[in-house]
């Protein structure tokens, strides 16, 4: 019985797949937080403001036909 438990605790098969899964999950959470489309603050808000201002400047720079 003790040898079975010891063997189970030493077995590392599948550990790499689990580690990659955890890393992928953390990256997904990070991307959702950074690029939250409903956010008006932080990185997503700054990016939205940047492109809004860029669009306004382009509209003003192009003469109306």
PDB file of N, CA and C in Angstrom, residues 18-43:
ATOM      1  N   UNK A  18      -0.345  19.338 -17.757  1.00  0.00           N
ATOM      2  CA  UNK A  18      -1.077  20.131 -16.772  1.00  0.00           C
ATOM      3  C   UNK A  18      -0.449  21.510 -16.624  1.00  0.00           C
ATOM      4  N   UNK A  19       0.880  21.569 -16.605  1.00  0.00           N
ATOM      5  CA  UNK A  19       1.565  22.858 -16.495  1.00  0.00           C
ATOM      6  C   UNK A  19       1.243  23.745 -17.690  1.00  0.00           C
ATOM      7  N   UNK A  20       1.266  23.175 -18.897  1.00  0.00           N
ATOM      8  CA  UNK A  20       0.917  23.953 -20.088  1.00  0.00           C
ATOM      9  C   UNK A  20      -0.534  24.420 -20.029  1.00  0.00           C
ATOM     10  N   UNK A  21      -1.405  23.610 -19.516  1.00  0.00           N
ATOM     11  CA  UNK A  21      -2.798  24.003 -19.374  1.00  0.00           C
ATOM     12  C   UNK A  21      -2.975  25.160 -18.410  1.00  0.00           C
ATOM     13  N   UNK A  22      -2.252  25.122 -17.304  1.00  0.00           N
ATOM     14  CA  UNK A  22      -2.316  26.216 -16.327  1.00  0.00           C
ATOM     15  C   UNK A  22      -1.775  27.503 -16.943  1.00  0.00           C
ATOM     16  N   UNK A  23      -0.656  27.411 -17.658  1.00  0.00           N
ATOM     17  CA  UNK A  23      -0.076  28.592 -18.299  1.00  0.00           C
ATOM     18  C   UNK A  23      -1.044  29.163 -19.334  1.00  0.00           C
ATOM     19  N   UNK A  24      -1.649  28.310 -20.147  1.00  0.00           N
ATOM     20  CA  UNK A  24      -2.610  28.768 -21.152  1.00  0.00           C
ATOM     21  C   UNK A  24      -3.810  29.445 -20.488  1.00  0.00           C
ATOM     22  N   UNK A  25      -4.269  28.900 -19.387  1.00  0.00           N
ATOM     23  CA  UNK A  25      -5.380  29.516 -18.663  1.00  0.00           C
ATOM     24  C   UNK A  25      -5.031  30.886 -18.120  1.00  0.00           C
ATOM     25  N   UNK A  26      -3.837  31.022 -17.576  1.00  0.00           N
ATOM     26  CA  UNK A  26      -3.412  32.321 -17.045  1.00  0.00           C
ATOM     27  C   UNK A  26      -3.257  33.354 -18.153  1.00  0.00           C
ATOM     28  N   UNK A  27      -2.717  32.943 -19.297  1.00  0.00           N
ATOM     29  CA  UNK A  27      -2.585  33.863 -20.429  1.00  0.00           C
ATOM     30  C   UNK A  27      -3.961  34.295 -20.920  1.00  0.00           C
ATOM     31  N   UNK A  28      -4.913  33.379 -20.949  1.00  0.00           N
ATOM     32  CA  UNK A  28      -6.272  33.711 -21.370  1.00  0.00           C
ATOM     33  C   UNK A  28      -6.905  34.730 -20.437  1.00  0.00           C
ATOM     34  N   UNK A  29      -6.749  34.532 -19.147  1.00  0.00           N
ATOM     35  CA  UNK A  29      -7.293  35.482 -18.172  1.00  0.00           C
ATOM     36  C   UNK A  29      -6.646  36.848 -18.346  1.00  0.00           C
ATOM     37  N   UNK A  30      -5.337  36.879 -18.545  1.00  0.00           N
ATOM     38  CA  UNK A  30      -4.623  38.135 -18.750  1.00  0.00           C
ATOM     39  C   UNK A  30      -5.139  38.865 -19.983  1.00  0.00           C
ATOM     40  N   UNK A  31      -5.339  38.159 -21.083  1.00  0.00           N
ATOM     41  CA  UNK A  31      -5.829  38.791 -22.308  1.00  0.00           C
ATOM     42  C   UNK A  31      -7.250  39.318 -22.145  1.00  0.00           C
ATOM     43  N   UNK A  32      -8.082  38.587 -21.445  1.00  0.00           N
ATOM     44  CA  UNK A  32      -9.455  39.049 -21.217  1.00  0.00           C
ATOM     45  C   UNK A  32      -9.450  40.321 -20.377  1.00  0.00           C
ATOM     46  N   UNK A  33      -8.599  40.373 -19.373  1.00  0.00           N
ATOM     47  CA  UNK A  33      -8.519  41.564 -18.520  1.00  0.00           C
ATOM     48  C   UNK A  33      -7.969  42.749 -19.306  1.00  0.00           C
ATOM     49  N   UNK A  34      -6.932  42.524 -20.102  1.00  0.00           N
ATOM     50  CA  UNK A  34      -6.318  43.622 -20.851  1.00  0.00           C
ATOM     51  C   UNK A  34      -7.218  44.164 -21.950  1.00  0.00           C
ATOM     52  N   UNK A  35      -7.914  43.289 -22.656  1.00  0.00           N
ATOM     53  CA  UNK A  35      -8.682  43.704 -23.820  1.00  0.00           C
ATOM     54  C   UNK A  35     -10.181  43.641 -23.586  1.00  0.00           C
ATOM     55  N   UNK A  36     -10.622  43.890 -22.378  1.00  0.00           N
ATOM     56  CA  UNK A  36     -12.045  43.891 -22.049  1.00  0.00           C
ATOM     57  C   UNK A  36     -12.735  45.001 -22.839  1.00  0.00           C
ATOM     58  N   UNK A  37     -13.629  44.660 -23.770  1.00  0.00           N
ATOM     59  CA  UNK A  37     -14.254  45.688 -24.603  1.00  0.00           C
ATOM     60  C   UNK A  37     -15.199  46.613 -23.843  1.00  0.00           C
ATOM     61  N   UNK A  38     -15.633  46.226 -22.668  1.00  0.00           N
ATOM     62  CA  UNK A  38     -16.541  47.080 -21.904  1.00  0.00           C
ATOM     63  C   UNK A  38     -15.795  48.040 -20.996  1.00  0.00           C
ATOM     64  N   UNK A  39     -14.473  47.900 -20.927  1.00  0.00           N
ATOM     65  CA  UNK A  39     -13.675  48.733 -20.031  1.00  0.00           C
ATOM     66  C   UNK A  39     -13.420  50.102 -20.650  1.00  0.00           C
ATOM     67  N   UNK A  40     -13.496  51.136 -19.837  1.00  0.00           N
ATOM     68  CA  UNK A  40     -13.162  52.484 -20.299  1.00  0.00           C
ATOM     69  C   UNK A  40     -11.868  52.967 -19.666  1.00  0.00           C
ATOM     70  N   UNK A  41     -11.271  52.155 -18.844  1.00  0.00           N
ATOM     71  CA  UNK A  41     -10.011  52.517 -18.208  1.00  0.00           C
ATOM     72  C   UNK A  41      -8.961  51.478 -18.548  1.00  0.00           C
ATOM     73  N   UNK A  42      -7.761  51.742 -18.167  1.00  0.00           N
ATOM     74  CA  UNK A  42      -6.691  50.774 -18.381  1.00  0.00           C
ATOM     75  C   UNK A  42      -6.256  50.714 -19.833  1.00  0.00           C
ATOM     76  N   UNK A  43      -5.693  49.595 -20.203  1.00  0.00           N
ATOM     77  CA  UNK A  43      -5.121  49.431 -21.537  1.00  0.00           C
ATOM     78  C   UNK A  43      -6.180  49.509 -22.628  1.00  0.00           C
TER      79      UNK A  43
END
